Each structure stands twice: as structure tokens, then as C-alpha cells.
Coordinates of C-alpha atoms and ligand atoms in Angstrom, one line a residue:
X1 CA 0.7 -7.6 -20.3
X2 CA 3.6 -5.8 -21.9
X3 CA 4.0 -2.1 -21.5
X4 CA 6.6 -2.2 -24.3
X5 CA 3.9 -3.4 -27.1
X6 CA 2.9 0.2 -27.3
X7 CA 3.8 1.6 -31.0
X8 CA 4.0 5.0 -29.7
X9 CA 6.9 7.1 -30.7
X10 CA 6.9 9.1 -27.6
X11 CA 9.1 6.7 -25.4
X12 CA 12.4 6.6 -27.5
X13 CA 12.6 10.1 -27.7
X14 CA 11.7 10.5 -23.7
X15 CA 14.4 7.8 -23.2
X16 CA 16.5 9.9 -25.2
X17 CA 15.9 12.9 -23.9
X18 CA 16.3 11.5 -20.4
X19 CA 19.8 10.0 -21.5
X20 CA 21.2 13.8 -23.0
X21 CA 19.7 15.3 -19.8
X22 CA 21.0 12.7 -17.1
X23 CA 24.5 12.6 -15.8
X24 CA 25.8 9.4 -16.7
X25 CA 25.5 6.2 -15.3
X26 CA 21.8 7.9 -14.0
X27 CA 19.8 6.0 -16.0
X28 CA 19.4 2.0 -14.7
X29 CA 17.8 -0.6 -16.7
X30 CA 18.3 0.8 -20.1
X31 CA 20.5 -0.9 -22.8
X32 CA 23.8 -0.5 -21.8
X33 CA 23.2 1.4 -18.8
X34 CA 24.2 -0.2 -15.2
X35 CA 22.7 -3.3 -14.2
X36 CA 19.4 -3.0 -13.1
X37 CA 18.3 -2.9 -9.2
X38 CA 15.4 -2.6 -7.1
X39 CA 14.6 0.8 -5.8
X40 CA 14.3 2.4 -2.4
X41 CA 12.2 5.5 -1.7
X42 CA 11.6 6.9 2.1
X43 CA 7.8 7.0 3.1
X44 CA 6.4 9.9 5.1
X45 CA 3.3 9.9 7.4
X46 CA 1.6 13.4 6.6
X47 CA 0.5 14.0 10.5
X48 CA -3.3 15.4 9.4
X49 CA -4.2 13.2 6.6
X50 CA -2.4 10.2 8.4
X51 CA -1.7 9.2 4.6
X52 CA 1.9 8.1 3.1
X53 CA 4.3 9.8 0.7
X54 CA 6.9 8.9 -1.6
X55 CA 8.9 11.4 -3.0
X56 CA 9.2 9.8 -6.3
X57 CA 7.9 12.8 -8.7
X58 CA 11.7 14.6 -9.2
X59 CA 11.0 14.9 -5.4
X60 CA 7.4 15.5 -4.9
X61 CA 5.6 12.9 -2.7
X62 CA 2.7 10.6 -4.2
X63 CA 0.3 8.8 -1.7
X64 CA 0.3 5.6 -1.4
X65 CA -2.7 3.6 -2.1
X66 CA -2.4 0.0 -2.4
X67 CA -5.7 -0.6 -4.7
X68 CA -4.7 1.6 -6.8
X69 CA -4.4 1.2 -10.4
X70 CA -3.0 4.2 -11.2
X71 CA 0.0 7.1 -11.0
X72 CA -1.8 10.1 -11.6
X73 CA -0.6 13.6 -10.9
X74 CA -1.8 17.4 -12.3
X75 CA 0.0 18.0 -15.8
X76 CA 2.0 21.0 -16.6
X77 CA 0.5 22.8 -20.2
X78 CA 2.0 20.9 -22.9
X79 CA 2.5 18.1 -20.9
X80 CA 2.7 14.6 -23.2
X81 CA -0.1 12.7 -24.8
X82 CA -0.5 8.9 -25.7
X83 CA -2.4 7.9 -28.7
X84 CA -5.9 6.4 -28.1
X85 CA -5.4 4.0 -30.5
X86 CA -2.2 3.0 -28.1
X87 CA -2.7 -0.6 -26.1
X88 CA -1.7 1.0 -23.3
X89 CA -4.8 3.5 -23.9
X90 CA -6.7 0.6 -23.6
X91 CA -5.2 -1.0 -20.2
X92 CA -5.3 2.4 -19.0
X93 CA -8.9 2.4 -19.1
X94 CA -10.0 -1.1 -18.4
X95 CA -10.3 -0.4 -14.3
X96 CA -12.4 2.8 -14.8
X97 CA -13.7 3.4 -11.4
X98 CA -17.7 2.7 -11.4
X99 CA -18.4 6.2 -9.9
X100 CA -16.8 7.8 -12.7
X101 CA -18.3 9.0 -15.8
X102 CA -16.9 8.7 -19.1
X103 CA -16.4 12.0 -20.3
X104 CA -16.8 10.5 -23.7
X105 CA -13.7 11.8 -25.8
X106 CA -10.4 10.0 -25.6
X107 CA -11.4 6.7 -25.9
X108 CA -9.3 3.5 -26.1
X109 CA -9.0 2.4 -29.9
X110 CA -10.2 5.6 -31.8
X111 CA -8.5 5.2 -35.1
X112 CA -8.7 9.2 -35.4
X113 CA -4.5 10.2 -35.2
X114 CA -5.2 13.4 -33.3
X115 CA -7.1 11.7 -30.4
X116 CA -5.2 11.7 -27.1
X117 CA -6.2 9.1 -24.4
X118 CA -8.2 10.1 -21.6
X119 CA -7.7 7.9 -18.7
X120 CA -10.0 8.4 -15.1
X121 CA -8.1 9.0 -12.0
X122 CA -9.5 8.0 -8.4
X123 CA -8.5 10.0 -5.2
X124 CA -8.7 7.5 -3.0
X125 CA -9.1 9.5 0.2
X126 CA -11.9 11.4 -0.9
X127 CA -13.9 9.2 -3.3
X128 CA -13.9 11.7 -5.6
X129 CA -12.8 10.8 -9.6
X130 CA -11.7 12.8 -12.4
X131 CA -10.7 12.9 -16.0
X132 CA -7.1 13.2 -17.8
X133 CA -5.0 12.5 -20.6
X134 CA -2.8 9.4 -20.0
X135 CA 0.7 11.0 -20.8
X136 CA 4.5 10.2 -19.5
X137 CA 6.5 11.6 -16.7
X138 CA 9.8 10.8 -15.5
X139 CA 10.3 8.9 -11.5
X140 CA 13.0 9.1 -9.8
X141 CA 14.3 7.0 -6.8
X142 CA 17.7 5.1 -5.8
X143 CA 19.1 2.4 -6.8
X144 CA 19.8 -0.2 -3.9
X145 CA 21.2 -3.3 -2.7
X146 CA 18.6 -3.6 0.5
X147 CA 20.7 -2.3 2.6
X148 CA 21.7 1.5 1.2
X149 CA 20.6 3.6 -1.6
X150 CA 23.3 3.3 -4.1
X151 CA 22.7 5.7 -7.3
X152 CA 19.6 7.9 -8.4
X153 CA 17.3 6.1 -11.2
X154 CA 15.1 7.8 -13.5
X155 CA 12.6 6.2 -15.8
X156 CA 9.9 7.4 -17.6
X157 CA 6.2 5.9 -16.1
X158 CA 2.9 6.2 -17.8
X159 CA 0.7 8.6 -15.3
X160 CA -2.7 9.6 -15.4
X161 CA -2.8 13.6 -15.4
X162 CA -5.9 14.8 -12.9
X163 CA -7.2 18.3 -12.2
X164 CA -5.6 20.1 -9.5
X165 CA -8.9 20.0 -7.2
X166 CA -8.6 16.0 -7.4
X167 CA -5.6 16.8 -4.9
X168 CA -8.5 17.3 -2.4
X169 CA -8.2 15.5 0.9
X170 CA -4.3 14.6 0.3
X171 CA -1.6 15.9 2.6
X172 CA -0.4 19.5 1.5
X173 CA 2.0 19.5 -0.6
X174 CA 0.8 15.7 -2.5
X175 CA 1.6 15.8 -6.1
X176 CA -1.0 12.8 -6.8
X177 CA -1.0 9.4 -6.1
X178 CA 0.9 6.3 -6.5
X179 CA -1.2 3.2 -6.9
X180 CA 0.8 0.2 -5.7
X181 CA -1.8 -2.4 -7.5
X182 CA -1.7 -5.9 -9.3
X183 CA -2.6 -3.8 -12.5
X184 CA 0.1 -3.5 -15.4
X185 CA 0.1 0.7 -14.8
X186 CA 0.8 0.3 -11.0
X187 CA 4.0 1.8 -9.5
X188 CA 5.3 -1.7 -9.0
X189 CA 3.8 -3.2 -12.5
X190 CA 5.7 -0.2 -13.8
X191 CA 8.9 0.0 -12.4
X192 CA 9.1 -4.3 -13.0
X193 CA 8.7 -3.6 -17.1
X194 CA 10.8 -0.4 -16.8
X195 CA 13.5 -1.3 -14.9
X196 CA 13.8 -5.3 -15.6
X197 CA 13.6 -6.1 -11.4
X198 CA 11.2 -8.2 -9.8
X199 CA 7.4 -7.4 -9.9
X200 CA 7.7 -7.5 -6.5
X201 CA 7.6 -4.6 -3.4
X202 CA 8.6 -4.5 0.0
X203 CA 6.4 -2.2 2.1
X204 CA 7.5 -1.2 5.5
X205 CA 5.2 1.5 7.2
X206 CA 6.2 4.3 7.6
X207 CA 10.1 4.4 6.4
X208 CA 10.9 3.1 3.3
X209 CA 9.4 1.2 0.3
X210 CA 11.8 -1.2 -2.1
X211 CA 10.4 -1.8 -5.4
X212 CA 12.0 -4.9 -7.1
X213 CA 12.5 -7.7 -4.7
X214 CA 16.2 -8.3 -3.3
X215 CA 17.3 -7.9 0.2
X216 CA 15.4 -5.6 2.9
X217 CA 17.8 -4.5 5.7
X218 CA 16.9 -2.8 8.7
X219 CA 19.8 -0.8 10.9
X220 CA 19.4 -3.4 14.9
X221 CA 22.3 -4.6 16.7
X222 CA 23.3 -6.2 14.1
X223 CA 21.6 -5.5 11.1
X224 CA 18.7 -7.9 10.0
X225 CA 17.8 -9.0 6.6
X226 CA 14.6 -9.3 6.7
X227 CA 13.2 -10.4 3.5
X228 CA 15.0 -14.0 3.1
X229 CA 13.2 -15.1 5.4
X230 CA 9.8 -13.8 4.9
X231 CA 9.6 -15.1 1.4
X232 CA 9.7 -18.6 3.2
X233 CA 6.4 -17.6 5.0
X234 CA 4.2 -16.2 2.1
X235 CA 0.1 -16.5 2.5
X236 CA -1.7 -16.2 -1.4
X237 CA -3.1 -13.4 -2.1
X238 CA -6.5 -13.8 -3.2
X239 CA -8.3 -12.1 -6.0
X240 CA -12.0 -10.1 -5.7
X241 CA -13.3 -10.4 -9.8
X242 CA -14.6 -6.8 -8.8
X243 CA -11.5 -5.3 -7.6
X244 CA -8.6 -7.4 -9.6
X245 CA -5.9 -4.9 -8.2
X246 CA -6.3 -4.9 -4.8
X247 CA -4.9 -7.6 -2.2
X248 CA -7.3 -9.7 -0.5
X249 CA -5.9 -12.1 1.7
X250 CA -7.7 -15.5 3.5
X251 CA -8.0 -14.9 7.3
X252 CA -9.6 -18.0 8.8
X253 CA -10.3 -16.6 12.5
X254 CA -9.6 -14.3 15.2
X255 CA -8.3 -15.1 18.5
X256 CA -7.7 -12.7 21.9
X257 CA -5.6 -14.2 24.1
X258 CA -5.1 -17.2 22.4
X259 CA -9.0 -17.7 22.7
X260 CA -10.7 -18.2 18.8
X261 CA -13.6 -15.6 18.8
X262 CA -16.9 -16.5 18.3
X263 CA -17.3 -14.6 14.7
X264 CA -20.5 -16.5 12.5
X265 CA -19.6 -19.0 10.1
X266 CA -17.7 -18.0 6.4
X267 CA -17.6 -14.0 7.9
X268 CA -14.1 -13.6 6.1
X269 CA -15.4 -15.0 3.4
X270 CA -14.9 -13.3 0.2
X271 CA -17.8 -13.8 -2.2
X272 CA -16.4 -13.9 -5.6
X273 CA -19.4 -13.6 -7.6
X274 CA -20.6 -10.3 -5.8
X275 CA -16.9 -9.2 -5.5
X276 CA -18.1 -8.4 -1.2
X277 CA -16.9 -9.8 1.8
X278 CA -13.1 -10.8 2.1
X279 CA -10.3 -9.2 4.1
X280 CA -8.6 -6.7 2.1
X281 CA -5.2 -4.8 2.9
X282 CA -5.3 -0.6 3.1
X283 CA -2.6 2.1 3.0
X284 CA -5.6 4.6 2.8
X285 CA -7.4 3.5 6.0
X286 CA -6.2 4.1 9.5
X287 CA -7.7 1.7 11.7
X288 CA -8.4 -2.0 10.9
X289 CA -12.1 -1.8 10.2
X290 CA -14.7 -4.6 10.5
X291 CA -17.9 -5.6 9.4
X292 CA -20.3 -5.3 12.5
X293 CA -21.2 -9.2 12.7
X294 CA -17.0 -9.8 13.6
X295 CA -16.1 -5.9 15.2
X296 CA -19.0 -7.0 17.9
X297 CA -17.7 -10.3 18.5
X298 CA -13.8 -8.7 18.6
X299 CA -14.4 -6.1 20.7
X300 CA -16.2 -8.2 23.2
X301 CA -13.4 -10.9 23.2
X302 CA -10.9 -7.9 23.6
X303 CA -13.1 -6.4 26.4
X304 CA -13.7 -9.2 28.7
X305 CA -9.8 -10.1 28.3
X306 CA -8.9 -6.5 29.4
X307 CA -11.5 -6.7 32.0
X308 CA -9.0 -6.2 34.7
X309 CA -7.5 -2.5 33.3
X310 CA -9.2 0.7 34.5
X311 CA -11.1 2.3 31.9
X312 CA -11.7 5.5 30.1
X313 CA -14.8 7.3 29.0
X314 CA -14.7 6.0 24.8
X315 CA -13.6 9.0 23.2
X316 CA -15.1 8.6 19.4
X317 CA -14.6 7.3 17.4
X318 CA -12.9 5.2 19.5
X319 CA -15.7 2.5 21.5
X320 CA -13.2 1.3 24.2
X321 CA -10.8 3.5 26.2
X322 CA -8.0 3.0 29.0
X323 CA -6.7 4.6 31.5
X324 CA -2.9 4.8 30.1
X325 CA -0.8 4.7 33.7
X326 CA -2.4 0.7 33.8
X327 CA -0.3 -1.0 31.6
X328 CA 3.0 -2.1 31.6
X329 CA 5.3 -0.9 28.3
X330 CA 6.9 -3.7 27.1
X331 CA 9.1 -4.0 23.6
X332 CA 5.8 -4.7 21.5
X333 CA 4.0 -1.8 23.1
X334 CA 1.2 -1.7 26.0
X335 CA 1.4 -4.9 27.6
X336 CA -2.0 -6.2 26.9
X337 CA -3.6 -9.5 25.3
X338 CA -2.3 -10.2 22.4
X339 CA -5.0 -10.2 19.0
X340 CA -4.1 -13.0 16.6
X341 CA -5.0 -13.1 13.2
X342 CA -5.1 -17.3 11.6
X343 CA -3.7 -16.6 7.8
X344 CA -3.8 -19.6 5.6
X345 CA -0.6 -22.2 6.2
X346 CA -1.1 -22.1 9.7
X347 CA 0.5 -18.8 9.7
X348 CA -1.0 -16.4 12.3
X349 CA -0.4 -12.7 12.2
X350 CA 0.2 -11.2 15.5
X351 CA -1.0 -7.7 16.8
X352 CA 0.5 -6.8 20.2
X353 CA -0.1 -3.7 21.7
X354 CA 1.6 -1.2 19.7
X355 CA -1.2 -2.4 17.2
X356 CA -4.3 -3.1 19.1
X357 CA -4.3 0.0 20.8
X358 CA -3.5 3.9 20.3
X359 CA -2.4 6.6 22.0
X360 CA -5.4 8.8 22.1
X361 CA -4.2 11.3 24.8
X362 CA -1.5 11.7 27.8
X363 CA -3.8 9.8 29.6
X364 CA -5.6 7.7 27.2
X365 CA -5.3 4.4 25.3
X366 CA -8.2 3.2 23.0
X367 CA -9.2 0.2 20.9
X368 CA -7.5 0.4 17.5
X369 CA -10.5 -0.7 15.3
X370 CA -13.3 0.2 13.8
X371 CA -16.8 -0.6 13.4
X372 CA -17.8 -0.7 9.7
X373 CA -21.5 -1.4 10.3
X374 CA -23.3 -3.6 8.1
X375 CA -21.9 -2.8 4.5
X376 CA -21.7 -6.7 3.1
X377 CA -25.0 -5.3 0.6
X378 CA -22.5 -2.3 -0.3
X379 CA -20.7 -2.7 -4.0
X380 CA -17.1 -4.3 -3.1
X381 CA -17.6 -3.8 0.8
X382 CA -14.7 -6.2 2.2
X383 CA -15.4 -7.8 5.7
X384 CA -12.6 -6.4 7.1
X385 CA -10.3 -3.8 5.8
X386 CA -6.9 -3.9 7.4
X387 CA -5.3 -0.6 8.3
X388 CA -2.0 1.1 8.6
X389 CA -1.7 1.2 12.0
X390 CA -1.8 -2.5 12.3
X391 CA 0.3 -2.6 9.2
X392 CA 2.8 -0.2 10.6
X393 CA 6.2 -1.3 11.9
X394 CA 5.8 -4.4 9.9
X395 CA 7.7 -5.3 7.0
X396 CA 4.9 -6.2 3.9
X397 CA 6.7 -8.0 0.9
X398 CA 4.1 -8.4 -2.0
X399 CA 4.9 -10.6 -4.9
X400 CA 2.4 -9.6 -8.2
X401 CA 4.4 -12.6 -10.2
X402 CA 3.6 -15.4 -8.0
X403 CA 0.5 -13.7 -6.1
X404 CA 1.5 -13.5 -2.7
X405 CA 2.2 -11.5 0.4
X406 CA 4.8 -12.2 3.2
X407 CA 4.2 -10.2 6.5
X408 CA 6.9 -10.0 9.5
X409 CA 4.8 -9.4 12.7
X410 CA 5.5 -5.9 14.8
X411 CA 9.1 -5.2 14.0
X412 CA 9.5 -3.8 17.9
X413 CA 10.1 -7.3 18.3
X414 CA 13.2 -7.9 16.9
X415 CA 14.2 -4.8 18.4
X416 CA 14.1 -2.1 15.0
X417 CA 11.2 -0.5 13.2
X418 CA 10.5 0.8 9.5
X419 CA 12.4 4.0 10.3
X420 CA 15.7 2.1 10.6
X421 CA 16.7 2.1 7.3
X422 CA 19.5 2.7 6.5
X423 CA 19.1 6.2 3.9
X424 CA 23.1 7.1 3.7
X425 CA 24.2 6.5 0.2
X426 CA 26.3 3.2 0.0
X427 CA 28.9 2.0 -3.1
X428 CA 27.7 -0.3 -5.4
Ligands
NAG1 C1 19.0 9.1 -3.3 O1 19.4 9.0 -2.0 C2 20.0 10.1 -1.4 C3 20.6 9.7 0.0 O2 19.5 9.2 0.8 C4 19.0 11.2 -1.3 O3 19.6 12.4 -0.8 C5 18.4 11.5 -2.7 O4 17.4 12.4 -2.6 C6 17.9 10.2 -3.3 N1 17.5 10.5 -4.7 C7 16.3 10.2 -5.2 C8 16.1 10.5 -6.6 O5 15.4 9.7 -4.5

């Protein structure tokens, strides 16, 4: 899908309007402008929301939402418009959200010359949808080798604009919403056409997100490239007909303790036909959440393996407490049974302590996960939905080309975390 087929004459001018505005050698991936490179943005955990900013909007942080289709962000008056008759007008609109209504004016293909587009964005944290025109705004990040930020980018980005109450349920101080799907108007889709990098993005919870393939280097005694490596150890990702954006991923069992749990047969499954089931990833959920038929099972396995560790009354919504002073801290966390998640390849995905449990209170760890109930009649309701705190301190790469996703295991490992990027501007 090419972003450049639009016959709009909005983006020359914004590219030169950028260009007159920009000091020079500001601009990457233009004609004659420096060559192009991925780009690194910090990401912030908002404390309350337990969401995940990037300050990519000239400084004002988008959450992060991995099934998203979108960027959308309130518009200033006299903000840009895109024709409807645009084909961008009509990508734009071909994910509309099913709890949406159509508002009915700006639609995709109207030959009337005066019609702006009207695209439909989805705040992912509440539910809650909205209605805007589909206009152009200018991100900004860094340039970067992997390893430092190395000279400010701007490009301009197609966005959805939303009213200001769709900011609802988003950390203060959100400007809108970054959605980091497979869809041609994601973040990643965008900054791939814009920028001529990879369609590719390295996602490392919370700390830093590159955009573009290339190296990923984390500050340890001695530095580690990380991403080399992990692009050896890919898993496909798998695509839900009813949710094209988002990133499934085959998980063929569970094991605690190196003990496969009893979970009934095909319950990872993902039913393509009724777009349910499947194991899906999240920035927008905390906790790895499970359908009831393989949370039971799990948090059986988990508690007989634990059986030894004094307990804590369950604080909700957490169903299985300890008594903190009981475990050992190792590098990966608690010291507790290992949870082992069996990817495709033979590739298993590790969750130590630091992801299985949380620290509830001074005294108090609990089970990390959550029951879903029974949702598999629900529209879309994945089996599991994987969380960021089990994503967290691990180093996601996602490739949109070939459809894949590479992830490292608890960083704590390898002695470093997400946080230890290096953020002091290198030379290029
Ligand atoms: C580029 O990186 C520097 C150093 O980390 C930072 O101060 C600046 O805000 C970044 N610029 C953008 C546009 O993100």
C-alpha cells in the first residue's frame, strides 16, 4: 500500500514548509537530505494509567497501543484536511472500529472537492470512539545508529484528529495515541514509507522504542547488541481476519516448572473464521490475561509448584498472594518456578519472577495474571492477551515486511533492562 499514491497537494507544501522551518540537515529521508535511519524515542510508564508514552508530537507523548491502526490526536482550528476522494481517505477508513458509528459525512471517494475525510479514532483504554478529519501533523524523534540518538527527524504523518474528551482514561498530559499496527497508517507503517527505513520496530518496555530496524544497544558491562541476534530467533506472527493489525502469535502450551499444564485441547487456538481465540500481544493491558478454561489450569500448576511459600490473603484483583520476606531475590526477580511459554520453532518464552509475580505491597507478592472469564462467544476475544508486565524488560522486535516477532526473554538476565539505553546524543 503506498502512502505516496495520494494526489493530494498538501504534502509538498508541508514538506516544504517543514524544510524553510527546519535547521538544516533536520529533515532525514527527504531528497537530498541525510541518509535515512531508524529512529529512537524514550517510553514512559504514566504511574496511574500504567500506559506508555512517546513523546513524538513536537514533544507531547502518544500512548502506545499495539492494535492500533491509527495516530490520532485533538486538532488545533485550522488544522489540515485530506481530500475524501484521497486513497489514503480510503485506507484511513477501512479498519473503522465496529462500535463506531459512521457519522455519515466525510466519506472515502466523494467526488465533491470541498469534502474533507473523516476518519474514526479508538481510545483504546476506554473503549470509547470518536470522529475526525484525517489531516497531517509533523513527528519528531532522533535519528540513531542503535546505540545513541544522533540528529532530530521530522516528518510529516497522516493522524486522525479526535475530540478532546476522547483523551479520557489516558495519562494526563497524553496528546493522543500512537497505534503501532500492521496497518499502512500505523506509526511504524508510517515512519517505513516516510523515512525509507525498515518496516520494522524494536519495542523494549518501558525505555525506548526504535522504529526502522538496525541495531538495538543496551548500556551492561559491555554493551550488548541485542537485535542481531534476535532476528535469528523470530516466531510468525499470525493474522486474526477480524483484527488484521494486531499481532497474534502461536503459543503451543504452558509449562510451570518445566511441567506442561493440563490446558484442553486447541485452547490457544485462534479461530480464523470467527476472528476469537488466539494469543494476542497488548501495550494497553497490564497483566497477561487468560481465558478461564487455561487461567484455572495455570494458576493451579503455579499454586501447587509454590506450595511450599507462605501465603497471603489474595488482595483483588489479584487471586494468589505471598508473603514477600519468603523468597529469595535473584537476578531475574523473586526466585520462584519459572512459567514457560512453547512458541512455534521450539522456541519457549520464559517468564521468571520479575514477570510472574508483582509487588503488591511491602509485604506482599501476587500472581501476575488475570482471569478473563469465559469471553471465547465475545466478538475478537483472544484466549490469552499478553501484558506489559510480562512484556516489560524484554526487548520486542516486530517485522510488518516479513510478519514476524523476535522476543529476548527478561533482560535482568543478561544483567541490563529497557531503561539502559543509551539517550546522550552520539556523532553520526
Ligand atoms: C533527541 O535526543 C536528545 C538527547 O536525548 C533529546 O534531548 C531531544 O529531545 C531528542 N529530540 C527529539 C525530537 O526527540
Amino acid at each position: 500500500m503506498s502512502l505516496h499514491g495520494s494526489s493530494s497537494p498538501v504534502l509538498p507544501l508541508l514538506v516544504f514548509s517543514l524544510l524553510l522551518l527546519s535547521p538544516p540537515g533536520t529533515l532525514a529521508g527527504g531528497d537530498g537530505g541525510p541518509p535515512s535511519k531508524p529512529i529512537v524515542t524514550p517510553i514512559s510508564k504514566d504511574g496511574s494509567t500504567s500506559l506508555y508514552t512517546i513523546p513524538v508530537k513536537g514533544g507531547a507523548p502518544l500512548v502506545l497501543d499495539l492494535a492500533g491502526p491509527l495516530v490520532w490526536s485533538p486538532c488545533q482550528p485550522g488544522h489540515r484536511t485530506v481530500p475524501c476522494k484521497s486513497s489514503v481517505c480510503t485506507v484511513a477508513n477501512r479498519n473503522h472500529p465496529a462500535s463506531c458509528a459512521s457519522t455519515g459525512a466525510g466519506q472515502p471517494g466523494s467526488p465533491d472537492p470541498s469534502c474533507a475525510c473523516t476518519a474514526y479514532p479508538y481510545n483504546p483504554a476506554s473503549g470509547q470512539c470518536g470522529s475526525g478529519d484525517l489531516t497531517r501533523t509533523p513527528l519528531s524523534a532522533n535519528g540513531t545508529d542503535g546505540r545513541n540518538p544522533l540528529f532530530p527527524v521530522s516528518f510529516p504523518a497522516y493522524a486522525s484528529c479526535a475530540p478532546d474528551g476522547l483523551l479520557a482514561s489516558l495519562p494526563s498530559g497524553a496528546a493522543g495515541v500512537a497505534g503501532l499496527s500492521r496497518q499502512p497508517l500505523s506509526l511504524p507503517s508510517q515512519v517505513a514509507s516516510r523515512l525509507k527505513v525498515a518496516k520494522q520496530f524494536a519495542l523494549c518496555l518501558p525505555g525506548v522504542a526504535i522504529f526502522g530496524g538496525g541495531p538495538f544497544e543496551l548500556q551492561a558491562a559491555p554493551p550488548m547488541e541485542l537485535a542481531e541476534g534476535l532476528r535469528e530467533k523470530v516466531v510468525p506472527l499470525l493474522v486474526n481476519p477480524k483484527n488484521k493489525g494486531a499481532y497474534y502469535i502461536r503459543v503451543h502450551g504452558v509449562a510451570v516448572n518445566q511441567a506442561q499444564v493440563p490446558v484442553p485441547a486447541g485452547a490457544f487456538d485462534l479461530d480464523r473464521r470467527q476472528g476469537t481465540g488466539g494469543v494476542v500481544l497488548s501495550t494497553v493491558t497490564r497483566y497477561t490475561t487468560l481465558r478461564s478454561d487455561i487461567f484455572s489450569p495455570l494458576i493451579n500448576a503455579f499454586d501447587a509448584a509454590t506450595s511450599g511459600i507462605p501465603r497471603r490473603k489474595p488482595m483483588p484483583p489479584y487471586d494468589l498472594c505471598y508473603e514477600a520476606s519468603a523468597f529469595v531475590s535473584t537476578r531475574v526477580g523473586p526466585g520462584v518456578a519459572n512459567i514457560d511459554l512453547m512458541l512455534d520453532g521450539g522456541r519457549t518464552w520464559t517468564l521468571p519472577g520479575a514477570s510472574s509475580l508483582v509487588q503488591v505491597d511491602e509485604r506482599t507478592l501476587c500472581f501476575a495474571f488475570q482471569n478473563m472469564g469465559f469471553g471465547a462467544t465475545v466478538t475478537n476475544s483472544p484466549a490469552v492477551i499478553i501484558g506489559t508486565h510480562q512484556m516489560e524488560d524484554n526487548l520486542v522486535l516486530f517485522d510488518l515486511e516479513k510478519g514476524t516477532v523476535g522476543i529476548s526473554g527478561l533482560l535482568l538476565g543478561l544483567r541490563t533492562t529497557c531503561s539502559n539505553f543509551n539517550f546522550a546524543m552520539g556523532s553520526s
